[in-house]
Coordinates of C-alpha atoms in Angstrom, one line a residue:
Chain A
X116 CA -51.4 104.0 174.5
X117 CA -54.5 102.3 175.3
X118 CA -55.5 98.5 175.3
X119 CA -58.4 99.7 172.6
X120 CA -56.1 101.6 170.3
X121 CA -53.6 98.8 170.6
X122 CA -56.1 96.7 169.3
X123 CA -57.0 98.8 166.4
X124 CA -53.3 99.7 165.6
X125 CA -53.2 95.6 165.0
X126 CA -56.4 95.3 163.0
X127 CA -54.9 97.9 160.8
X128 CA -51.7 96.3 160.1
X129 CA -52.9 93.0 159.7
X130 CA -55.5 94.6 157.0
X131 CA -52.3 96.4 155.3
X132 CA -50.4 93.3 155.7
X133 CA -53.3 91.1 154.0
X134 CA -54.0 93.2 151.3
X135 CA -50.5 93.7 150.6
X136 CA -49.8 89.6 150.4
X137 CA -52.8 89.8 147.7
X138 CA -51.7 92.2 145.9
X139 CA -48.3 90.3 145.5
X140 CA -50.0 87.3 145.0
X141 CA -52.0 88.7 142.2
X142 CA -49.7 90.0 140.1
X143 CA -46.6 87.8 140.7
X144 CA -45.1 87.0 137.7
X145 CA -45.3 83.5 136.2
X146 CA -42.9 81.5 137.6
X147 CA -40.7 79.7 134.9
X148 CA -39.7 76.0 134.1
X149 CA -36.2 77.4 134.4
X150 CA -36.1 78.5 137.8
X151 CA -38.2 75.5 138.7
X152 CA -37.1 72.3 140.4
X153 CA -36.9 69.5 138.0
X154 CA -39.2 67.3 138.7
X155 CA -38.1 64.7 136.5
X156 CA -35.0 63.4 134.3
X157 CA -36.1 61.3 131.7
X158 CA -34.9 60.6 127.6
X159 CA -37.1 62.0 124.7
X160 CA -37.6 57.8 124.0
X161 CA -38.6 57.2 127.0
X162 CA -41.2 59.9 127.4
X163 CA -43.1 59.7 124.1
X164 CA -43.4 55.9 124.8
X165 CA -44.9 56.5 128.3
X166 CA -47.3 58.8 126.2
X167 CA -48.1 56.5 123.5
X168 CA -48.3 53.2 125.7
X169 CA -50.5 55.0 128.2
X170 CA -51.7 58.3 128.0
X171 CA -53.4 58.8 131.1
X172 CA -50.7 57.6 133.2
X173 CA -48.3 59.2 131.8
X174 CA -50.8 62.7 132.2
X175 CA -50.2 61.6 135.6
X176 CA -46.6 61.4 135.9
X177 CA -45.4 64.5 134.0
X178 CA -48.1 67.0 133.1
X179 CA -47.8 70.0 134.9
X180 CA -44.7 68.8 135.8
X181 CA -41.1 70.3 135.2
X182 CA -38.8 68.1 133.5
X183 CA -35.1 67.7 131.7
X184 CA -35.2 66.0 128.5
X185 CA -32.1 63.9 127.0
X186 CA -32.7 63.7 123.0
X187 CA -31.5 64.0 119.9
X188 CA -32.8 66.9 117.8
X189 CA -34.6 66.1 114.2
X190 CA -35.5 69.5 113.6
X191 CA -35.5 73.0 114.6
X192 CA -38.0 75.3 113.4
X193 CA -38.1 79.2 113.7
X194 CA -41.3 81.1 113.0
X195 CA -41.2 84.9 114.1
X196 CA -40.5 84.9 117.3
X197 CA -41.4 81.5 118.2
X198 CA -38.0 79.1 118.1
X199 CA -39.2 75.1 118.4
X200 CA -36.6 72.0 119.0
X201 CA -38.0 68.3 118.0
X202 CA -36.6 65.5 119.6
X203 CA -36.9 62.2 118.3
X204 CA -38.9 59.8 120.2
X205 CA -39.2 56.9 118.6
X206 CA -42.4 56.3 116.2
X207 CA -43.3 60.2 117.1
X208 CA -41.3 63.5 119.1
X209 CA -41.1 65.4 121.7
X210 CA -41.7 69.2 120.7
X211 CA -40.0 71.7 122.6
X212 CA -41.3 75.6 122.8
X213 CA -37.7 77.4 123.4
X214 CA -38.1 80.4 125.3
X215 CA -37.0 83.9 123.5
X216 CA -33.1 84.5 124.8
X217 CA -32.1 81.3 123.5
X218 CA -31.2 81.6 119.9
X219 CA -27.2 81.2 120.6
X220 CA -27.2 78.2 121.9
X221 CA -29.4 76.5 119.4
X222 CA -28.6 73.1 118.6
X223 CA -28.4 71.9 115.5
X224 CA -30.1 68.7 113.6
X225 CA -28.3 65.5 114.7
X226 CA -26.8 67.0 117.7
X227 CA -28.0 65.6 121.5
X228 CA -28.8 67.9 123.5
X229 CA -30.4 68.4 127.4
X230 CA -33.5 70.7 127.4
X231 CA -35.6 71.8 130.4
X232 CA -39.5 72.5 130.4
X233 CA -42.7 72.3 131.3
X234 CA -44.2 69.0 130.3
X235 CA -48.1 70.0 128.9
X236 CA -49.4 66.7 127.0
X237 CA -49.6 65.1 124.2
X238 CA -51.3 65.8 120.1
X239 CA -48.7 64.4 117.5
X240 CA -45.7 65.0 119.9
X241 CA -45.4 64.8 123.5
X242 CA -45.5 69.4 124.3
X243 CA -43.0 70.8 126.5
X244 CA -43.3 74.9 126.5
X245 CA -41.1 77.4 128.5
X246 CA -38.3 75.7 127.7
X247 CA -34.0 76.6 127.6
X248 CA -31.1 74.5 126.6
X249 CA -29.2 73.1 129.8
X250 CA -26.9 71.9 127.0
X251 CA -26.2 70.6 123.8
X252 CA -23.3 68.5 124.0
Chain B
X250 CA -55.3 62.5 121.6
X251 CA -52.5 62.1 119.0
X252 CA -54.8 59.6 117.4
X253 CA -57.5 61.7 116.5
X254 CA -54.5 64.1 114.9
X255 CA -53.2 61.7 113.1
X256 CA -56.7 60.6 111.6
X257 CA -57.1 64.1 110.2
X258 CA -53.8 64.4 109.3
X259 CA -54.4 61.2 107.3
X260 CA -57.8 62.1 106.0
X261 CA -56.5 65.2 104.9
X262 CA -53.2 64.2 102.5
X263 CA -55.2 61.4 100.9
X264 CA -55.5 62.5 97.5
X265 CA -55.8 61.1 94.0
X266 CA -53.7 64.1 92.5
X267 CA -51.0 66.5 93.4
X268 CA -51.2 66.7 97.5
X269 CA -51.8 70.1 98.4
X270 CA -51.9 69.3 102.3
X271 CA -49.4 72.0 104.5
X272 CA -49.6 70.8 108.0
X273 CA -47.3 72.9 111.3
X274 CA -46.5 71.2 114.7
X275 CA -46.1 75.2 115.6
X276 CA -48.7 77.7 115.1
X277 CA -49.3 80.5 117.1
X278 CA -52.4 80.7 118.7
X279 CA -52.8 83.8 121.3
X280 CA -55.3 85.3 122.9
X281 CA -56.3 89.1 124.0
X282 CA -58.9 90.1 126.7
X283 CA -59.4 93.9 127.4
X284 CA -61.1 95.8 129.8
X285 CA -60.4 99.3 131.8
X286 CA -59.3 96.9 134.9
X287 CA -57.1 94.9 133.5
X288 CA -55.5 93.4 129.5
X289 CA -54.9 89.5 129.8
X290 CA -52.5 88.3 126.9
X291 CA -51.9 84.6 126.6
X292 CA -49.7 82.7 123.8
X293 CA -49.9 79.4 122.3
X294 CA -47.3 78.4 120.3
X295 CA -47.5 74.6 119.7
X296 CA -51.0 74.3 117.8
X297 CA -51.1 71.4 115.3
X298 CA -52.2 73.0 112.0
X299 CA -53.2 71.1 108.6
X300 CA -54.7 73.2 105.7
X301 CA -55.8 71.3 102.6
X302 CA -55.4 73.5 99.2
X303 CA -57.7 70.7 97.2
X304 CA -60.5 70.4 99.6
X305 CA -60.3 73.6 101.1
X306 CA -60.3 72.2 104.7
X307 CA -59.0 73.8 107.6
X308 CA -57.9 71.7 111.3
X309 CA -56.5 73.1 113.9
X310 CA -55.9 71.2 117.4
X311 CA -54.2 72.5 120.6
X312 CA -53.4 71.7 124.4
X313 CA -54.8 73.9 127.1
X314 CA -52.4 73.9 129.0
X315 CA -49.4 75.5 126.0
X316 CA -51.1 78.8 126.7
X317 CA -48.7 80.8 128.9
X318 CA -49.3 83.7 130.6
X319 CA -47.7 86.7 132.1
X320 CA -49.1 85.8 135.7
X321 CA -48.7 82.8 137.7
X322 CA -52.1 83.3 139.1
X323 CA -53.7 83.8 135.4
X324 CA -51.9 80.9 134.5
X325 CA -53.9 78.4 137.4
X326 CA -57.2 80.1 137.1
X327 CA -57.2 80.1 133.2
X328 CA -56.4 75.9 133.5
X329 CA -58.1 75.1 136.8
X330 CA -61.2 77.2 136.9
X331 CA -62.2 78.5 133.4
X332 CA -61.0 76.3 130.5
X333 CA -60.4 73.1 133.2
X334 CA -57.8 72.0 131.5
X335 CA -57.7 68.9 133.1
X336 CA -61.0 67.6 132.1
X337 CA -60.8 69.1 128.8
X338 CA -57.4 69.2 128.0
X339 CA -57.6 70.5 124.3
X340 CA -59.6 72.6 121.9
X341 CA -60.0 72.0 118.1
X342 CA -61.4 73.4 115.1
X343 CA -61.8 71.8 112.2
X344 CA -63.9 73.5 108.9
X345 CA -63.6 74.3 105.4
X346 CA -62.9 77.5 103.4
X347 CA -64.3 79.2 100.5
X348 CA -62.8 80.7 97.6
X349 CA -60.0 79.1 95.7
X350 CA -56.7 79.2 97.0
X351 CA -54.0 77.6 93.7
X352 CA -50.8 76.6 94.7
X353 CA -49.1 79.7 93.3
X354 CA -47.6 82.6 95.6
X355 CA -50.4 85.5 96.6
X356 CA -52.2 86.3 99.2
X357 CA -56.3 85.3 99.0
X358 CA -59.0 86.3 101.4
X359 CA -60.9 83.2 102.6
X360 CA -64.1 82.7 104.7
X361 CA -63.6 79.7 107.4
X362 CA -66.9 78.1 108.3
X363 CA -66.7 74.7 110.8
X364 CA -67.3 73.7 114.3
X365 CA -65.0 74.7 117.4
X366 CA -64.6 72.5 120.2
X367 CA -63.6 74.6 123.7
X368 CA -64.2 73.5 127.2
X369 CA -66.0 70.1 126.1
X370 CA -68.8 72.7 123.9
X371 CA -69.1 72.4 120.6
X372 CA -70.0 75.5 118.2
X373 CA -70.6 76.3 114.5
X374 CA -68.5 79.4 113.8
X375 CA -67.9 80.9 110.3
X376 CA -65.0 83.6 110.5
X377 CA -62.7 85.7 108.0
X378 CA -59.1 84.4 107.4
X379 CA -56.0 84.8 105.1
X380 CA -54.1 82.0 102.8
X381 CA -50.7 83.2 102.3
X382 CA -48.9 81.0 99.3
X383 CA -45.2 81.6 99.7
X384 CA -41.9 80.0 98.8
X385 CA -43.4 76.8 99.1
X386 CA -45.5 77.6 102.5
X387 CA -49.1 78.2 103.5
X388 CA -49.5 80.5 105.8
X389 CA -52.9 80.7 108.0
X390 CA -54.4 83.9 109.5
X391 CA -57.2 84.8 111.4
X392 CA -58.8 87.0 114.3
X393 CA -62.0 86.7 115.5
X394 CA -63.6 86.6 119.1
X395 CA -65.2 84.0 121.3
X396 CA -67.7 84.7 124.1
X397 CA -66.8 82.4 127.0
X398 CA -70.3 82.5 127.8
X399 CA -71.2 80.5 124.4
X400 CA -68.7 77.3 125.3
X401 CA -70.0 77.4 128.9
X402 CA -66.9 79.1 130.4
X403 CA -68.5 80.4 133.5
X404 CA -66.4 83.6 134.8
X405 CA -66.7 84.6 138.6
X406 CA -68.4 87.4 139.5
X407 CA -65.3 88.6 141.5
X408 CA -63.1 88.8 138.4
X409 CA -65.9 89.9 135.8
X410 CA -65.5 93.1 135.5
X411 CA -61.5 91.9 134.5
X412 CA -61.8 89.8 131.9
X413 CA -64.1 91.1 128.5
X414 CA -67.1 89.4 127.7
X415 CA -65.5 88.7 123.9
X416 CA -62.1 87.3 123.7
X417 CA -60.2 88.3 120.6
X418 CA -58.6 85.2 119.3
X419 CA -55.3 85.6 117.0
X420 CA -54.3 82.5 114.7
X421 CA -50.9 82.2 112.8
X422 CA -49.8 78.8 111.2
X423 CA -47.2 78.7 109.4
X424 CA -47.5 75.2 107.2
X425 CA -45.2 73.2 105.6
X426 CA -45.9 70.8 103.0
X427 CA -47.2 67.4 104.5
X428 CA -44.6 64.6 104.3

């Protein structure tokens, strides 16, 4: 084989290579809170006070970020689909989107319970979405 | 943030006679974009709702950033580039309705007229919506679509042909009576 086609060959295969990396890229699936690393461990007290003391710090510290949340659950709500877990937080909550699969291991009002998720904001409550039940002991 | 909730919350239960104010932590906002390329489907299942029988007003806020996708890389361009969910890190609507909507079970056809708040723009948008009166609840509908164009969305060139110039908007809220 030539030193020309050689080079070509290369090209060609770093091309396939390239546009096979994007096409991965592109349509990789969303990874999950649950087969995230935790980025922090933290009680449901603790982080609607970081919230309501200081907002943008607290944007800071955990949105966007995955975390495990100790609480004790005032309410669970199911709407279609949709499956929600409130944690008390003191003067306000901490809401918690369950992800579909979870429905067995619901807690129930009262209980305490470990919960892992994707930390979003704040509005009434502090939001964590994409979330599943480490436990509920 | 949880402030200006609570002030509509408030504004909207204070009332000299029976309150009539249904309010949800969890409604369902999604969204639909279609196009030969590609369909883009994103849900939203934390939106703070409050719907006011009496003074036929509608509020809805909602993070950015609840919206989850299918696709990681949806999921950072949606927050980072088109909706920048940093800077503007909710939208909100807040309007009134017409038509009266009693307490009592049925299902009524309402009009929704009242300004929308995406991506830091602010528009006047009147669209058709349901009031479902049911075993005590109020439950919200509505679809209509949004041009990203309108709240200053600006979509790449490189994607456009992927994501439709309309975005069908899908709202379900199903309220509780306020406390």
């Amino acid at each position: 084989m030539t030193r020309r086609k050689l080079i070509i060959l290369a090209g060609a295969l770093l091309c396939l290579i390239a546009a096979g990396t994007g096409y991965y890229l592109y349509n990789k699936p969303r990874t999950t809170a649950a087969e995230s690393r935790t980025d922090k461990h933290i009680s449901a007290q603790q982080l609607y006070e970081a919230f309501a003391s200081n907002e943008q710090q607290a944007n800071s510290n955990y949105v966007n970020k995955v975390v495990e949340v100790k609480g004790t659950v005032t309410d669970v709500q199911k709407t279609g689909t949709s499956i929600s877990v409130l944690l008390a937080g003191g003067a306000g909550g901490v809401n918690c989107s369950i992800v579909p699969g979870e429905e067995k291991q619901l807690p129930k009002v009262g209980e305490s319970v470990l919960i892992k998720g994707l930390c979003t904001g704040m509005l009434m409550d502090v939001s964590i979405v994409d979330a599943t039940i480490i436990n509920n002991k | 943030m949880r402030t200006i909730c609570f002030i509509v919350l408030v504004c909207l239960s204070y009332l000299p006679m029976q309150a009539q104010t249904f309010m949800t932590r969890n409604g369902n906002v999604s969204f639909f974009s279609k196009t030969p390329l590609e369909d883009i489907k994103a849900e939203n299942s934390q939106a703070f709702a409050a719907v006011d029988l009496t003074k036929k007003s509608v509020a809805f806020t909602l993070l950015q950033r609840n919206f989850l996708f299918p696709k990681q890389l949806m999921q950072e361009h949606y927050n980072e580039n088109y909706v920048e969910s940093e800077k503007f890190p909710k939208a909100q609507f807040s309007g009134t309705f017409t038509g009266d909507v009693p307490n009592k079970p049925g299902t009524y056809k309402v009009q929704v007229s009242g300004q929308l708040t995406l991506h830091g723009v602010t528009q006047q948008i009147t669209v058709p919506g349901e009031l479902e009166v049911k075993d005590g609840k109020v439950t919200a509908k509505s679809a209509f679509a949004v041009k990203p164009s309108d709240f200053n969305i600006k979509i790449p060139s490189l994607v456009k042909d992927k994501i439709a110039s309309q975005i069908n908007i899908q709202i379900v809220a199903v309220c509780l009576p306020a406390k």
